Amino acid sequence: MALSIISVVKRAKPPWERNYVGRPCWDPKVVAICLFMKVFTARTYDGIEAYLKTNTFVGEQLKLTSLPGHSVIARSMTKMPLSYIRTISRLITFQMRRRGMDVAADSSGFSLKTSNKWFDIRIKRQSSKKDYFKLHIVIDVETNVILQFTITDWRASDSREF
């Protein structure tokens, strides 16, 4: 998994431009690799920092003696464009598909408002308005890596998304 992330991010363009004013910053690609390692290993920010310090494989592959800490990785999460995340995730998925995988697909509805339900109870009538979103998701069963996801309104069918 780590080799796939490293090779894909190294080939891609950086997620943001490096700032040359002030204190020297980390290379955006190195920070992106650490961030994707955090996401794909399902660790906390402190957990990924400890993992990267104890597991020197990533540092050796990047030819670095130290890697960004948890605060740098956390700040990068807010700077990372969603388009970059989708692109890198898609490229990692293509690499993983070459080895073969078992996937699971699911669609679930999520209601974000409870005010309509309360209003229905208060007026003792059921509203015909649908106020929920659907999350269509495909994951790799072995690694729990999210391969694809889309968020749609309640009218979207599963067959179009998968």
mmCIF file with all atom_site columns, C-alpha atoms in Angstrom:
data_model
loop_
_atom_site.group_PDB
_atom_site.id
_atom_site.type_symbol
_atom_site.label_atom_id
_atom_site.label_alt_id
_atom_site.label_comp_id
_atom_site.label_asym_id
_atom_site.label_entity_id
_atom_site.label_seq_id
_atom_site.pdbx_PDB_ins_code
_atom_site.Cartn_x
_atom_site.Cartn_y
_atom_site.Cartn_z
_atom_site.occupancy
_atom_site.B_iso_or_equiv
_atom_site.pdbx_formal_charge
_atom_site.auth_seq_id
_atom_site.auth_comp_id
_atom_site.auth_asym_id
_atom_site.auth_atom_id
_atom_site.pdbx_PDB_model_num
ATOM 1   C CA . MET A 1 1   ? 0.000   0.000  0.000   1.00 0.00 ? 1   MET A CA 1
ATOM 2   C CA . ALA A 1 2   ? 2.738   2.474  0.960   1.00 0.00 ? 2   ALA A CA 1
ATOM 3   C CA . LEU A 1 3   ? 4.644   1.894  -2.284  1.00 0.00 ? 3   LEU A CA 1
ATOM 4   C CA . SER A 1 4   ? 1.495   2.559  -4.319  1.00 0.00 ? 4   SER A CA 1
ATOM 5   C CA . ILE A 1 5   ? 0.863   5.839  -2.495  1.00 0.00 ? 5   ILE A CA 1
ATOM 6   C CA . ILE A 1 6   ? 4.490   6.965  -2.806  1.00 0.00 ? 6   ILE A CA 1
ATOM 7   C CA . SER A 1 7   ? 4.781   6.158  -6.516  1.00 0.00 ? 7   SER A CA 1
ATOM 8   C CA . VAL A 1 8   ? 1.459   7.795  -7.432  1.00 0.00 ? 8   VAL A CA 1
ATOM 9   C CA . VAL A 1 9   ? 2.051   11.011 -5.460  1.00 0.00 ? 9   VAL A CA 1
ATOM 10  C CA . LYS A 1 10  ? 5.639   11.314 -6.747  1.00 0.00 ? 10  LYS A CA 1
ATOM 11  C CA . ARG A 1 11  ? 4.410   11.162 -10.366 1.00 0.00 ? 11  ARG A CA 1
ATOM 12  C CA . ALA A 1 12  ? 1.549   13.629 -9.802  1.00 0.00 ? 12  ALA A CA 1
ATOM 13  C CA . LYS A 1 13  ? 1.900   17.374 -9.604  1.00 0.00 ? 13  LYS A CA 1
ATOM 14  C CA . PRO A 1 14  ? 2.075   18.876 -6.092  1.00 0.00 ? 14  PRO A CA 1
ATOM 15  C CA . PRO A 1 15  ? -1.274  19.605 -4.400  1.00 0.00 ? 15  PRO A CA 1
ATOM 16  C CA . TRP A 1 16  ? -0.304  23.236 -3.679  1.00 0.00 ? 16  TRP A CA 1
ATOM 17  C CA . GLU A 1 17  ? 2.544   25.631 -4.389  1.00 0.00 ? 17  GLU A CA 1
ATOM 18  C CA . ARG A 1 18  ? 5.415   25.746 -1.942  1.00 0.00 ? 18  ARG A CA 1
ATOM 19  C CA . ASN A 1 19  ? 5.628   28.959 0.114   1.00 0.00 ? 19  ASN A CA 1
ATOM 20  C CA . TYR A 1 20  ? 9.144   30.394 0.086   1.00 0.00 ? 20  TYR A CA 1
ATOM 21  C CA . VAL A 1 21  ? 8.384   33.212 2.557   1.00 0.00 ? 21  VAL A CA 1
ATOM 22  C CA . GLY A 1 22  ? 9.051   32.651 6.251   1.00 0.00 ? 22  GLY A CA 1
ATOM 23  C CA . ARG A 1 23  ? 10.108  29.418 7.868   1.00 0.00 ? 23  ARG A CA 1
ATOM 24  C CA . PRO A 1 24  ? 11.029  26.594 5.433   1.00 0.00 ? 24  PRO A CA 1
ATOM 25  C CA . CYS A 1 25  ? 8.045   24.355 4.809   1.00 0.00 ? 25  CYS A CA 1
ATOM 26  C CA . TRP A 1 26  ? 7.776   20.673 3.988   1.00 0.00 ? 26  TRP A CA 1
ATOM 27  C CA . ASP A 1 27  ? 7.636   19.536 0.384   1.00 0.00 ? 27  ASP A CA 1
ATOM 28  C CA . PRO A 1 28  ? 3.907   19.365 -0.507  1.00 0.00 ? 28  PRO A CA 1
ATOM 29  C CA . LYS A 1 29  ? 4.339   15.891 -2.027  1.00 0.00 ? 29  LYS A CA 1
ATOM 30  C CA . VAL A 1 30  ? 5.897   14.533 1.184   1.00 0.00 ? 30  VAL A CA 1
ATOM 31  C CA . VAL A 1 31  ? 3.033   15.985 3.220   1.00 0.00 ? 31  VAL A CA 1
ATOM 32  C CA . ALA A 1 32  ? 0.518   14.528 0.739   1.00 0.00 ? 32  ALA A CA 1
ATOM 33  C CA . ILE A 1 33  ? 2.109   11.075 1.076   1.00 0.00 ? 33  ILE A CA 1
ATOM 34  C CA . CYS A 1 34  ? 1.851   11.286 4.878   1.00 0.00 ? 34  CYS A CA 1
ATOM 35  C CA . LEU A 1 35  ? -1.762  12.446 4.621   1.00 0.00 ? 35  LEU A CA 1
ATOM 36  C CA . PHE A 1 36  ? -2.748  9.592  2.304   1.00 0.00 ? 36  PHE A CA 1
ATOM 37  C CA . MET A 1 37  ? -0.945  7.138  4.590   1.00 0.00 ? 37  MET A CA 1
ATOM 38  C CA . LYS A 1 38  ? -3.055  8.512  7.462   1.00 0.00 ? 38  LYS A CA 1
ATOM 39  C CA . VAL A 1 39  ? -6.279  8.055  5.512   1.00 0.00 ? 39  VAL A CA 1
ATOM 40  C CA . PHE A 1 40  ? -5.499  4.617  4.082   1.00 0.00 ? 40  PHE A CA 1
ATOM 41  C CA . THR A 1 41  ? -4.285  3.194  7.397   1.00 0.00 ? 41  THR A CA 1
ATOM 42  C CA . ALA A 1 42  ? -7.255  4.755  9.271   1.00 0.00 ? 42  ALA A CA 1
ATOM 43  C CA . ARG A 1 43  ? -5.091  6.323  11.975  1.00 0.00 ? 43  ARG A CA 1
ATOM 44  C CA . THR A 1 44  ? -5.386  9.519  13.989  1.00 0.00 ? 44  THR A CA 1
ATOM 45  C CA . TYR A 1 45  ? -2.943  12.364 13.421  1.00 0.00 ? 45  TYR A CA 1
ATOM 46  C CA . ASP A 1 46  ? -0.929  11.322 16.479  1.00 0.00 ? 46  ASP A CA 1
ATOM 47  C CA . GLY A 1 47  ? -1.174  7.700  15.359  1.00 0.00 ? 47  GLY A CA 1
ATOM 48  C CA . ILE A 1 48  ? 0.220   8.364  11.894  1.00 0.00 ? 48  ILE A CA 1
ATOM 49  C CA . GLU A 1 49  ? 3.072   10.421 13.359  1.00 0.00 ? 49  GLU A CA 1
ATOM 50  C CA . ALA A 1 50  ? 4.016   7.534  15.666  1.00 0.00 ? 50  ALA A CA 1
ATOM 51  C CA . TYR A 1 51  ? 3.620   5.017  12.820  1.00 0.00 ? 51  TYR A CA 1
ATOM 52  C CA . LEU A 1 52  ? 5.889   7.003  10.495  1.00 0.00 ? 52  LEU A CA 1
ATOM 53  C CA . LYS A 1 53  ? 8.532   7.421  13.214  1.00 0.00 ? 53  LYS A CA 1
ATOM 54  C CA . THR A 1 54  ? 8.618   3.731  14.115  1.00 0.00 ? 54  THR A CA 1
ATOM 55  C CA . ASN A 1 55  ? 8.182   2.367  10.588  1.00 0.00 ? 55  ASN A CA 1
ATOM 56  C CA . THR A 1 56  ? 11.109  3.859  8.662   1.00 0.00 ? 56  THR A CA 1
ATOM 57  C CA . PHE A 1 57  ? 10.095  2.337  5.311   1.00 0.00 ? 57  PHE A CA 1
ATOM 58  C CA . VAL A 1 58  ? 8.361   5.511  4.078   1.00 0.00 ? 58  VAL A CA 1
ATOM 59  C CA . GLY A 1 59  ? 11.284  7.714  5.119   1.00 0.00 ? 59  GLY A CA 1
ATOM 60  C CA . GLU A 1 60  ? 13.737  5.394  3.378   1.00 0.00 ? 60  GLU A CA 1
ATOM 61  C CA . GLN A 1 61  ? 11.696  5.416  0.167   1.00 0.00 ? 61  GLN A CA 1
ATOM 62  C CA . LEU A 1 62  ? 11.579  9.230  0.225   1.00 0.00 ? 62  LEU A CA 1
ATOM 63  C CA . LYS A 1 63  ? 15.263  9.443  1.252   1.00 0.00 ? 63  LYS A CA 1
ATOM 64  C CA . LEU A 1 64  ? 14.386  11.544 4.325   1.00 0.00 ? 64  LEU A CA 1
ATOM 65  C CA . THR A 1 65  ? 15.583  11.219 7.898   1.00 0.00 ? 65  THR A CA 1
ATOM 66  C CA . SER A 1 66  ? 12.455  12.832 9.373   1.00 0.00 ? 66  SER A CA 1
ATOM 67  C CA . LEU A 1 67  ? 8.861   13.206 8.226   1.00 0.00 ? 67  LEU A CA 1
ATOM 68  C CA . PRO A 1 68  ? 6.184   15.825 9.010   1.00 0.00 ? 68  PRO A CA 1
ATOM 69  C CA . GLY A 1 69  ? 4.550   15.722 12.426  1.00 0.00 ? 69  GLY A CA 1
ATOM 70  C CA . HIS A 1 70  ? 0.885   15.446 13.319  1.00 0.00 ? 70  HIS A CA 1
ATOM 71  C CA . SER A 1 71  ? 0.234   19.218 13.270  1.00 0.00 ? 71  SER A CA 1
ATOM 72  C CA . VAL A 1 72  ? 1.636   19.613 9.735   1.00 0.00 ? 72  VAL A CA 1
ATOM 73  C CA . ILE A 1 73  ? -0.432  16.659 8.510   1.00 0.00 ? 73  ILE A CA 1
ATOM 74  C CA . ALA A 1 74  ? -3.564  18.072 10.199  1.00 0.00 ? 74  ALA A CA 1
ATOM 75  C CA . ARG A 1 75  ? -3.077  21.505 8.604   1.00 0.00 ? 75  ARG A CA 1
ATOM 76  C CA . SER A 1 76  ? -2.541  19.901 5.215   1.00 0.00 ? 76  SER A CA 1
ATOM 77  C CA . MET A 1 77  ? -5.952  18.238 5.441   1.00 0.00 ? 77  MET A CA 1
ATOM 78  C CA . THR A 1 78  ? -7.618  21.664 5.191   1.00 0.00 ? 78  THR A CA 1
ATOM 79  C CA . LYS A 1 79  ? -5.340  22.759 2.326   1.00 0.00 ? 79  LYS A CA 1
ATOM 80  C CA . MET A 1 80  ? -5.747  19.604 0.239   1.00 0.00 ? 80  MET A CA 1
ATOM 81  C CA . PRO A 1 81  ? -8.100  20.176 -2.746  1.00 0.00 ? 81  PRO A CA 1
ATOM 82  C CA . LEU A 1 82  ? -10.846 17.573 -3.158  1.00 0.00 ? 82  LEU A CA 1
ATOM 83  C CA . SER A 1 83  ? -9.979  17.236 -6.853  1.00 0.00 ? 83  SER A CA 1
ATOM 84  C CA . TYR A 1 84  ? -6.419  16.215 -5.897  1.00 0.00 ? 84  TYR A CA 1
ATOM 85  C CA . ILE A 1 85  ? -7.725  13.671 -3.372  1.00 0.00 ? 85  ILE A CA 1
ATOM 86  C CA . ARG A 1 86  ? -10.016 12.141 -5.996  1.00 0.00 ? 86  ARG A CA 1
ATOM 87  C CA . THR A 1 87  ? -7.245  12.034 -8.616  1.00 0.00 ? 87  THR A CA 1
ATOM 88  C CA . ILE A 1 88  ? -4.709  10.377 -6.321  1.00 0.00 ? 88  ILE A CA 1
ATOM 89  C CA . SER A 1 89  ? -7.319  7.944  -4.962  1.00 0.00 ? 89  SER A CA 1
ATOM 90  C CA . ARG A 1 90  ? -8.284  6.964  -8.508  1.00 0.00 ? 90  ARG A CA 1
ATOM 91  C CA . LEU A 1 91  ? -4.645  6.394  -9.506  1.00 0.00 ? 91  LEU A CA 1
ATOM 92  C CA . ILE A 1 92  ? -3.964  4.322  -6.375  1.00 0.00 ? 92  ILE A CA 1
ATOM 93  C CA . THR A 1 93  ? -7.091  2.309  -7.145  1.00 0.00 ? 93  THR A CA 1
ATOM 94  C CA . PHE A 1 94  ? -5.845  1.613  -10.691 1.00 0.00 ? 94  PHE A CA 1
ATOM 95  C CA . GLN A 1 95  ? -2.565  0.313  -9.275  1.00 0.00 ? 95  GLN A CA 1
ATOM 96  C CA . MET A 1 96  ? -4.366  -1.875 -6.753  1.00 0.00 ? 96  MET A CA 1
ATOM 97  C CA . ARG A 1 97  ? -6.693  -3.287 -9.420  1.00 0.00 ? 97  ARG A CA 1
ATOM 98  C CA . ARG A 1 98  ? -3.723  -4.819 -11.188 1.00 0.00 ? 98  ARG A CA 1
ATOM 99  C CA . ARG A 1 99  ? -3.214  -7.199 -8.270  1.00 0.00 ? 99  ARG A CA 1
ATOM 100 C CA . GLY A 1 100 ? -6.922  -8.119 -8.124  1.00 0.00 ? 100 GLY A CA 1
ATOM 101 C CA . MET A 1 101 ? -9.306  -7.383 -5.281  1.00 0.00 ? 101 MET A CA 1
ATOM 102 C CA . ASP A 1 102 ? -12.678 -8.141 -3.750  1.00 0.00 ? 102 ASP A CA 1
ATOM 103 C CA . VAL A 1 103 ? -14.953 -5.121 -3.460  1.00 0.00 ? 103 VAL A CA 1
ATOM 104 C CA . ALA A 1 104 ? -18.139 -4.293 -1.588  1.00 0.00 ? 104 ALA A CA 1
ATOM 105 C CA . ALA A 1 105 ? -20.635 -1.698 -2.801  1.00 0.00 ? 105 ALA A CA 1
ATOM 106 C CA . ASP A 1 106 ? -23.377 -0.047 -0.774  1.00 0.00 ? 106 ASP A CA 1
ATOM 107 C CA . SER A 1 107 ? -25.769 2.887  -0.866  1.00 0.00 ? 107 SER A CA 1
ATOM 108 C CA . SER A 1 108 ? -27.095 4.424  2.310   1.00 0.00 ? 108 SER A CA 1
ATOM 109 C CA . GLY A 1 109 ? -29.415 7.348  2.926   1.00 0.00 ? 109 GLY A CA 1
ATOM 110 C CA . PHE A 1 110 ? -28.574 10.016 5.485   1.00 0.00 ? 110 PHE A CA 1
ATOM 111 C CA . SER A 1 111 ? -30.976 12.620 6.795   1.00 0.00 ? 111 SER A CA 1
ATOM 112 C CA . LEU A 1 112 ? -29.321 15.874 7.718   1.00 0.00 ? 112 LEU A CA 1
ATOM 113 C CA . LYS A 1 113 ? -32.373 17.667 9.073   1.00 0.00 ? 113 LYS A CA 1
ATOM 114 C CA . THR A 1 114 ? -34.711 16.620 11.822  1.00 0.00 ? 114 THR A CA 1
ATOM 115 C CA . SER A 1 115 ? -36.837 19.762 11.692  1.00 0.00 ? 115 SER A CA 1
ATOM 116 C CA . ASN A 1 116 ? -39.161 18.370 9.006   1.00 0.00 ? 116 ASN A CA 1
ATOM 117 C CA . LYS A 1 117 ? -39.848 15.227 11.029  1.00 0.00 ? 117 LYS A CA 1
ATOM 118 C CA . TRP A 1 118 ? -40.637 17.275 14.116  1.00 0.00 ? 118 TRP A CA 1
ATOM 119 C CA . PHE A 1 119 ? -42.951 19.501 12.068  1.00 0.00 ? 119 PHE A CA 1
ATOM 120 C CA . ASP A 1 120 ? -44.741 16.394 10.737  1.00 0.00 ? 120 ASP A CA 1
ATOM 121 C CA . ILE A 1 121 ? -45.291 15.176 14.286  1.00 0.00 ? 121 ILE A CA 1
ATOM 122 C CA . ARG A 1 122 ? -46.531 18.575 15.420  1.00 0.00 ? 122 ARG A CA 1
ATOM 123 C CA . ILE A 1 123 ? -49.082 19.045 12.619  1.00 0.00 ? 123 ILE A CA 1
ATOM 124 C CA . LYS A 1 124 ? -49.983 15.322 12.594  1.00 0.00 ? 124 LYS A CA 1
ATOM 125 C CA . ARG A 1 125 ? -49.421 14.964 8.867   1.00 0.00 ? 125 ARG A CA 1
ATOM 126 C CA . GLN A 1 126 ? -46.684 13.353 6.846   1.00 0.00 ? 126 GLN A CA 1
ATOM 127 C CA . SER A 1 127 ? -44.774 15.571 4.452   1.00 0.00 ? 127 SER A CA 1
ATOM 128 C CA . SER A 1 128 ? -43.994 14.298 0.970   1.00 0.00 ? 128 SER A CA 1
ATOM 129 C CA . LYS A 1 129 ? -40.679 16.168 0.930   1.00 0.00 ? 129 LYS A CA 1
ATOM 130 C CA . LYS A 1 130 ? -37.611 13.945 0.947   1.00 0.00 ? 130 LYS A CA 1
ATOM 131 C CA . ASP A 1 131 ? -34.774 15.554 2.901   1.00 0.00 ? 131 ASP A CA 1
ATOM 132 C CA . TYR A 1 132 ? -31.931 13.074 2.786   1.00 0.00 ? 132 TYR A CA 1
ATOM 133 C CA . PHE A 1 133 ? -28.805 12.368 0.751   1.00 0.00 ? 133 PHE A CA 1
ATOM 134 C CA . LYS A 1 134 ? -27.486 9.060  -0.527  1.00 0.00 ? 134 LYS A CA 1
ATOM 135 C CA . LEU A 1 135 ? -23.888 7.948  -0.155  1.00 0.00 ? 135 LEU A CA 1
ATOM 136 C CA . HIS A 1 136 ? -22.833 5.434  -2.819  1.00 0.00 ? 136 HIS A CA 1
ATOM 137 C CA . ILE A 1 137 ? -19.556 3.806  -1.800  1.00 0.00 ? 137 ILE A CA 1
ATOM 138 C CA . VAL A 1 138 ? -17.264 1.043  -3.098  1.00 0.00 ? 138 VAL A CA 1
ATOM 139 C CA . ILE A 1 139 ? -14.519 -0.341 -0.832  1.00 0.00 ? 139 ILE A CA 1
ATOM 140 C CA . ASP A 1 140 ? -11.792 -2.969 -1.053  1.00 0.00 ? 140 ASP A CA 1
ATOM 141 C CA . VAL A 1 141 ? -12.794 -5.705 1.396   1.00 0.00 ? 141 VAL A CA 1
ATOM 142 C CA . GLU A 1 142 ? -9.236  -6.696 2.329   1.00 0.00 ? 142 GLU A CA 1
ATOM 143 C CA . THR A 1 143 ? -7.745  -3.252 2.992   1.00 0.00 ? 143 THR A CA 1
ATOM 144 C CA . ASN A 1 144 ? -10.942 -1.215 3.655   1.00 0.00 ? 144 ASN A CA 1
ATOM 145 C CA . VAL A 1 145 ? -9.711  1.361  1.137   1.00 0.00 ? 145 VAL A CA 1
ATOM 146 C CA . ILE A 1 146 ? -12.478 3.524  -0.325  1.00 0.00 ? 146 ILE A CA 1
ATOM 147 C CA . LEU A 1 147 ? -12.221 3.032  -4.075  1.00 0.00 ? 147 LEU A CA 1
ATOM 148 C CA . GLN A 1 148 ? -15.066 5.295  -5.183  1.00 0.00 ? 148 GLN A CA 1
ATOM 149 C CA . PHE A 1 149 ? -17.799 7.350  -3.586  1.00 0.00 ? 149 PHE A CA 1
ATOM 150 C CA . THR A 1 150 ? -20.465 9.768  -4.721  1.00 0.00 ? 150 THR A CA 1
ATOM 151 C CA . ILE A 1 151 ? -23.065 11.746 -2.804  1.00 0.00 ? 151 ILE A CA 1
ATOM 152 C CA . THR A 1 152 ? -26.399 12.261 -4.525  1.00 0.00 ? 152 THR A CA 1
ATOM 153 C CA . ASP A 1 153 ? -29.910 13.349 -3.681  1.00 0.00 ? 153 ASP A CA 1
ATOM 154 C CA . TRP A 1 154 ? -32.637 10.837 -2.860  1.00 0.00 ? 154 TRP A CA 1
ATOM 155 C CA . ARG A 1 155 ? -33.672 10.293 -6.488  1.00 0.00 ? 155 ARG A CA 1
ATOM 156 C CA . ALA A 1 156 ? -30.393 8.734  -7.689  1.00 0.00 ? 156 ALA A CA 1
ATOM 157 C CA . SER A 1 157 ? -30.493 5.040  -8.451  1.00 0.00 ? 157 SER A CA 1
ATOM 158 C CA . ASP A 1 158 ? -27.708 2.686  -7.471  1.00 0.00 ? 158 ASP A CA 1
ATOM 159 C CA . SER A 1 159 ? -27.140 1.283  -10.961 1.00 0.00 ? 159 SER A CA 1
ATOM 160 C CA . ARG A 1 160 ? -26.094 4.657  -12.395 1.00 0.00 ? 160 ARG A CA 1
ATOM 161 C CA . GLU A 1 161 ? -23.562 5.250  -9.632  1.00 0.00 ? 161 GLU A CA 1
ATOM 162 C CA . PHE A 1 162 ? -21.996 1.785  -9.627  1.00 0.00 ? 162 PHE A CA 1
#
